[in-house]
Amino acid sequence: MEKQLIEGYVLVFTTSSAFESESILQNLGITIKLVPTPREFSSDCGIAVWFMCENVEKIKNALDSEKIEYEIRCI
């Protein structure tokens, strides 16, 4: 049985990108939360954006359109 991906993290490279991502995604009505970057994920920034993976495509489209550099990890 394949594991279902439920939640994820947007990993960004600067604190300002984390706050900008938060604002963009909240304005779209996506449920997110700023959290410390999980240890198992390497990131230059200590802040990540937590989200539910059902929103991953909306998140990618929004951050790409705003030219935010990021990585997404779903678990």
N, CA, C and O atoms as a GROMACS GRO file, in nm:
protein
  300
    1MET      N    1   0.084  -0.119   0.000
    1MET     CA    2   0.000   0.000   0.000
    1MET      C    3   0.088   0.125   0.000
    1MET      O    4   0.183   0.135   0.078
    2GLU      N    5   0.057   0.217  -0.087
    2GLU     CA    6   0.135   0.340  -0.099
    2GLU      C    7   0.100   0.437   0.014
    2GLU      O    8  -0.017   0.454   0.048
    3LYS      N    9   0.202   0.499   0.070
    3LYS     CA   10   0.181   0.595   0.178
    3LYS      C   11   0.120   0.722   0.121
    3LYS      O   12   0.167   0.775   0.020
    4GLN      N   13   0.015   0.772   0.184
    4GLN     CA   14  -0.050   0.894   0.140
    4GLN      C   15   0.022   1.014   0.201
    4GLN      O   16   0.048   1.018   0.321
    5LEU      N   17   0.055   1.110   0.116
    5LEU     CA   18   0.122   1.232   0.163
    5LEU      C   19   0.016   1.327   0.216
    5LEU      O   20  -0.076   1.364   0.145
    6ILE      N   21   0.031   1.364   0.341
    6ILE     CA   22  -0.074   1.442   0.407
    6ILE      C   23  -0.036   1.588   0.429
    6ILE      O   24  -0.113   1.678   0.399
    7GLU      N   25   0.084   1.609   0.480
    7GLU     CA   26   0.125   1.746   0.510
    7GLU      C   27   0.260   1.773   0.445
    7GLU      O   28   0.333   1.682   0.408
    8GLY      N   29   0.289   1.902   0.433
    8GLY     CA   30   0.416   1.936   0.370
    8GLY      C   31   0.473   2.065   0.425
    8GLY      O   32   0.414   2.132   0.510
    9TYR      N   33   0.590   2.097   0.372
    9TYR     CA   34   0.661   2.217   0.414
    9TYR      C   35   0.714   2.289   0.291
    9TYR      O   36   0.767   2.226   0.199
   10VAL      N   37   0.699   2.420   0.291
   10VAL     CA   38   0.767   2.504   0.193
   10VAL      C   39   0.897   2.547   0.260
   10VAL      O   40   0.895   2.612   0.365
   11LEU      N   41   1.008   2.511   0.200
   11LEU     CA   42   1.139   2.551   0.250
   11LEU      C   43   1.187   2.669   0.168
   11LEU      O   44   1.192   2.662   0.045
   12VAL      N   45   1.221   2.777   0.235
   12VAL     CA   46   1.269   2.898   0.168
   12VAL      C   47   1.411   2.927   0.214
   12VAL      O   48   1.462   2.863   0.306
   13PHE      N   49   1.472   3.024   0.152
   13PHE     CA   50   1.614   3.048   0.176
   13PHE      C   51   1.641   3.172   0.261
   13PHE      O   52   1.755   3.194   0.304
   14THR      N   53   1.537   3.253   0.285
   14THR     CA   54   1.554   3.371   0.370
   14THR      C   55   1.430   3.389   0.457
   14THR      O   56   1.321   3.342   0.424
   15THR      N   57   1.449   3.456   0.568
   15THR     CA   58   1.336   3.485   0.656
   15THR      C   59   1.234   3.573   0.586
   15THR      O   60   1.113   3.553   0.603
   16SER      N   61   1.281   3.670   0.508
   16SER     CA   62   1.186   3.758   0.438
   16SER      C   63   1.102   3.678   0.338
   16SER      O   64   0.984   3.709   0.319
   17SER      N   65   1.160   3.576   0.275
   17SER     CA   66   1.083   3.490   0.184
   17SER      C   67   0.978   3.410   0.259
   17SER      O   68   0.870   3.384   0.207
   18ALA      N   69   1.009   3.370   0.381
   18ALA     CA   70   0.912   3.297   0.463
   18ALA      C   71   0.792   3.385   0.493
   18ALA      O   72   0.677   3.342   0.480
   19PHE      N   73   0.817   3.509   0.534
   19PHE     CA   74   0.707   3.600   0.566
   19PHE      C   75   0.630   3.640   0.441
   19PHE      O   76   0.507   3.653   0.446
   20GLU      N   77   0.699   3.659   0.330
   20GLU     CA   78   0.631   3.692   0.204
   20GLU      C   79   0.543   3.575   0.159
   20GLU      O   80   0.430   3.595   0.115
   21SER      N   81   0.595   3.453   0.170
   21SER     CA   82   0.518   3.334   0.134
   21SER      C   83   0.394   3.322   0.221
   21SER      O   84   0.285   3.290   0.173
   22GLU      N   85   0.411   3.347   0.349
   22GLU     CA   86   0.297   3.342   0.442
   22GLU      C   87   0.187   3.437   0.396
   22GLU      O   88   0.070   3.399   0.390
   23SER      N   89   0.224   3.559   0.364
   23SER     CA   90   0.127   3.660   0.323
   23SER      C   91   0.056   3.619   0.193
   23SER      O   92  -0.067   3.629   0.183
   24ILE      N   93   0.133   3.575   0.095
   24ILE     CA   94   0.076   3.534  -0.034
   24ILE      C   95  -0.024   3.421  -0.016
   24ILE      O   96  -0.136   3.427  -0.069
   25LEU      N   97   0.014   3.319   0.059
   25LEU     CA   98  -0.071   3.201   0.074
   25LEU      C   99  -0.194   3.229   0.160
   25LEU      O  100  -0.301   3.177   0.133
   26GLN      N  101  -0.179   3.310   0.264
   26GLN     CA  102  -0.295   3.346   0.346
   26GLN      C  103  -0.395   3.428   0.265
   26GLN      O  104  -0.516   3.411   0.281
   27ASN      N  105  -0.346   3.516   0.178
   27ASN     CA  106  -0.435   3.596   0.094
   27ASN      C  107  -0.515   3.509  -0.002
   27ASN      O  108  -0.622   3.550  -0.048
   28LEU      N  109  -0.465   3.390  -0.034
   28LEU     CA  110  -0.538   3.296  -0.120
   28LEU      C  111  -0.632   3.206  -0.040
   28LEU      O  112  -0.704   3.124  -0.097
   29GLY      N  113  -0.632   3.222   0.093
   29GLY     CA  114  -0.720   3.143   0.178
   29GLY      C  115  -0.668   3.003   0.206
   29GLY      O  116  -0.745   2.916   0.248
   30ILE      N  117  -0.538   2.980   0.184
   30ILE     CA  118  -0.479   2.850   0.210
   30ILE      C  119  -0.437   2.844   0.357
   30ILE      O  120  -0.373   2.936   0.408
   31THR      N  121  -0.475   2.737   0.424
   31THR     CA  122  -0.437   2.719   0.565
   31THR      C  123  -0.290   2.683   0.572
   31THR      O  124  -0.247   2.579   0.522
   32ILE      N  125  -0.213   2.770   0.635
   32ILE     CA  126  -0.068   2.749   0.652
   32ILE      C  127  -0.028   2.794   0.791
   32ILE      O  128  -0.106   2.857   0.863
   33LYS      N  129   0.095   2.759   0.828
   33LYS     CA  130   0.148   2.804   0.957
   33LYS      C  131   0.300   2.814   0.943
   33LYS      O  132   0.363   2.725   0.886
   34LEU      N  133   0.358   2.921   0.994
   34LEU     CA  134   0.504   2.931   0.999
   34LEU      C  135   0.552   2.845   1.115
   34LEU      O  136   0.502   2.855   1.227
   35VAL      N  137   0.652   2.761   1.087
   35VAL     CA  138   0.705   2.669   1.188
   35VAL      C  139   0.857   2.663   1.174
   35VAL      O  140   0.911   2.700   1.070
   36PRO      N  141   0.925   2.616   1.277
   36PRO     CA  142   1.069   2.592   1.262
   36PRO      C  143   1.092   2.485   1.154
   36PRO      O  144   1.016   2.389   1.145
   37THR      N  145   1.194   2.503   1.073
   37THR     CA  146   1.225   2.404   0.969
   37THR      C  147   1.259   2.271   1.036
   37THR      O  148   1.347   2.266   1.122
   38PRO      N  149   1.190   2.163   0.997
   38PRO     CA  150   1.222   2.032   1.056
   38PRO      C  151   1.368   1.995   1.032
   38PRO      O  152   1.424   2.024   0.926
   39ARG      N  153   1.429   1.931   1.130
   39ARG     CA  154   1.571   1.896   1.122
   39ARG      C  155   1.605   1.810   1.002
   39ARG      O  156   1.714   1.823   0.945
   40GLU      N  157   1.512   1.721   0.963
   40GLU     CA  158   1.543   1.631   0.852
   40GLU      C  159   1.550   1.700   0.716
   40GLU      O  160   1.594   1.640   0.618
   41PHE      N  161   1.506   1.826   0.710
   41PHE     CA  162   1.512   1.902   0.586
   41PHE      C  163   1.620   2.007   0.596
   41PHE      O  164   1.625   2.084   0.692
   42SER      N  165   1.706   2.010   0.499
   42SER     CA  166   1.813   2.111   0.497
   42SER      C  167   1.756   2.240   0.440
   42SER      O  168   1.685   2.239   0.340
   43SER      N  169   1.786   2.349   0.503
   43SER     CA  170   1.739   2.478   0.455
   43SER      C  171   1.831   2.587   0.509
   43SER      O  172   1.887   2.574   0.618
   44ASP      N  173   1.844   2.692   0.432
   44ASP     CA  174   1.925   2.806   0.477
   44ASP      C  175   1.850   2.891   0.579
   44ASP      O  176   1.910   2.970   0.651
   45CYS      N  177   1.719   2.874   0.583
   45CYS     CA  178   1.635   2.953   0.672
   45CYS      C  179   1.578   2.862   0.779
   45CYS      O  180   1.543   2.747   0.751
   46GLY      N  181   1.568   2.910   0.901
   46GLY     CA  182   1.516   2.831   1.011
   46GLY      C  183   1.364   2.829   1.018
   46GLY      O  184   1.308   2.766   1.108
   47ILE      N  185   1.298   2.898   0.924
   47ILE     CA  186   1.152   2.904   0.923
   47ILE      C  187   1.100   2.836   0.797
   47ILE      O  188   1.152   2.858   0.688
   48ALA      N  189   0.998   2.752   0.814
   48ALA     CA  190   0.932   2.687   0.700
   48ALA      C  191   0.783   2.718   0.707
   48ALA      O  192   0.732   2.762   0.810
   49VAL      N  193   0.714   2.694   0.597
   49VAL     CA  194   0.570   2.712   0.592
   49VAL      C  195   0.506   2.573   0.587
   49VAL      O  196   0.528   2.498   0.492
   50TRP      N  197   0.428   2.539   0.690
   50TRP     CA  198   0.358   2.411   0.696
   50TRP      C  199   0.226   2.423   0.621
   50TRP      O  200   0.161   2.527   0.626
   51PHE      N  201   0.186   2.316   0.551
   51PHE     CA  202   0.059   2.316   0.478
   51PHE      C  203   0.009   2.173   0.461
   51PHE      O  204   0.082   2.077   0.484
   52MET      N  205  -0.116   2.160   0.420
   52MET     CA  206  -0.175   2.031   0.386
   52MET      C  207  -0.147   2.005   0.238
   52MET      O  208  -0.164   2.095   0.156
   53CYS      N  209  -0.103   1.884   0.204
   53CYS     CA  210  -0.059   1.853   0.068
   53CYS      C  211  -0.169   1.865  -0.037
   53CYS      O  212  -0.140   1.873  -0.156
   54GLU      N  213  -0.294   1.867   0.005
   54GLU     CA  214  -0.402   1.886  -0.092
   54GLU      C  215  -0.390   2.022  -0.162
   54GLU      O  216  -0.448   2.042  -0.269
   55ASN      N  217  -0.315   2.114  -0.104
   55ASN     CA  218  -0.299   2.249  -0.159
   55ASN      C  219  -0.168   2.268  -0.235
   55ASN      O  220  -0.135   2.380  -0.272
   56VAL      N  221  -0.094   2.162  -0.259
   56VAL     CA  222   0.042   2.176  -0.313
   56VAL      C  223   0.044   2.247  -0.449
   56VAL      O  224   0.132   2.329  -0.472
   57GLU      N  225  -0.049   2.217  -0.538
   57GLU     CA  226  -0.047   2.281  -0.670
   57GLU      C  227  -0.078   2.430  -0.660
   57GLU      O  228  -0.015   2.511  -0.729
   58LYS      N  229  -0.175   2.468  -0.577
   58LYS     CA  230  -0.206   2.610  -0.556
   58LYS      C  231  -0.084   2.684  -0.501
   58LYS      O  232  -0.054   2.795  -0.543
   59ILE      N  233  -0.016   2.620  -0.408
   59ILE     CA  234   0.102   2.681  -0.346
   59ILE      C  235   0.213   2.700  -0.448
   59ILE      O  236   0.273   2.807  -0.455
   60LYS      N  237   0.241   2.596  -0.526
   60LYS     CA  238   0.345   2.607  -0.630
   60LYS      C  239   0.313   2.719  -0.728
   60LYS      O  240   0.399   2.801  -0.760
   61ASN      N  241   0.188   2.723  -0.776
   61ASN     CA  242   0.149   2.826  -0.871
   61ASN      C  243   0.164   2.966  -0.813
   61ASN      O  244   0.213   3.057  -0.880
   62ALA      N  245   0.121   2.984  -0.688
   62ALA     CA  246   0.127   3.115  -0.624
   62ALA      C  247   0.271   3.160  -0.604
   62ALA      O  248   0.304   3.275  -0.635
   63LEU      N  249   0.356   3.073  -0.554
   63LEU     CA  250   0.494   3.112  -0.526
   63LEU      C  251   0.574   3.129  -0.655
   63LEU      O  252   0.660   3.217  -0.664
   64ASP      N  253   0.545   3.046  -0.756
   64ASP     CA  254   0.611   3.063  -0.886
   64ASP      C  255   0.575   3.198  -0.948
   64ASP      O  256   0.661   3.266  -1.002
   65SER      N  257   0.447   3.235  -0.940
   65SER     CA  258   0.404   3.362  -1.001
   65SER      C  259   0.466   3.482  -0.931
   65SER      O  260   0.482   3.588  -0.992
   66GLU      N  261   0.501   3.467  -0.804
   66GLU     CA  262   0.565   3.576  -0.729
   66GLU      C  263   0.717   3.565  -0.728
   66GLU      O  264   0.786   3.644  -0.664
   67LYS      N  265   0.769   3.466  -0.801
   67LYS     CA  266   0.914   3.444  -0.816
   67LYS      C  267   0.986   3.422  -0.682
   67LYS      O  268   1.097   3.470  -0.661
   68ILE      N  269   0.919   3.348  -0.593
   68ILE     CA  270   0.979   3.308  -0.465
   68ILE      C  271   1.062   3.182  -0.489
   68ILE      O  272   1.013   3.087  -0.552
   69GLU      N  273   1.185   3.179  -0.441
   69GLU     CA  274   1.266   3.058  -0.448
   69GLU      C  275   1.228   2.968  -0.331
   69GLU      O  276   1.226   3.012  -0.216
   70TYR      N  277   1.198   2.842  -0.361
   70TYR     CA  278   1.151   2.751  -0.255
   70TYR      C  279   1.172   2.606  -0.296
   70TYR      O  280   1.201   2.575  -0.412
   71GLU      N  281   1.158   2.518  -0.199
   71GLU     CA  282   1.149   2.374  -0.219
   71GLU      C  283   1.027   2.327  -0.143
   71GLU      O  284   0.993   2.384  -0.039
   72ILE      N  285   0.961   2.224  -0.193
   72ILE     CA  286   0.846   2.167  -0.124
   72ILE      C  287   0.877   2.023  -0.086
   72ILE      O  288   0.928   1.946  -0.167
   73ARG      N  289   0.846   1.989   0.037
   73ARG     CA  290   0.861   1.852   0.087
   73ARG      C  291   0.729   1.808   0.149
   73ARG      O  292   0.684   1.867   0.246
   74CYS      N  293   0.668   1.705   0.092
   74CYS     CA  294   0.546   1.648   0.151
   74CYS      C  295   0.582   1.520   0.225
   74CYS      O  296   0.666   1.442   0.180
   75ILE      N  297   0.517   1.500   0.338
   75ILE     CA  298   0.542   1.378   0.417
   75ILE      C  299   0.411   1.310   0.450
   75ILE      O  300   0.410   1.206   0.516
   0.00000   0.00000   0.00000
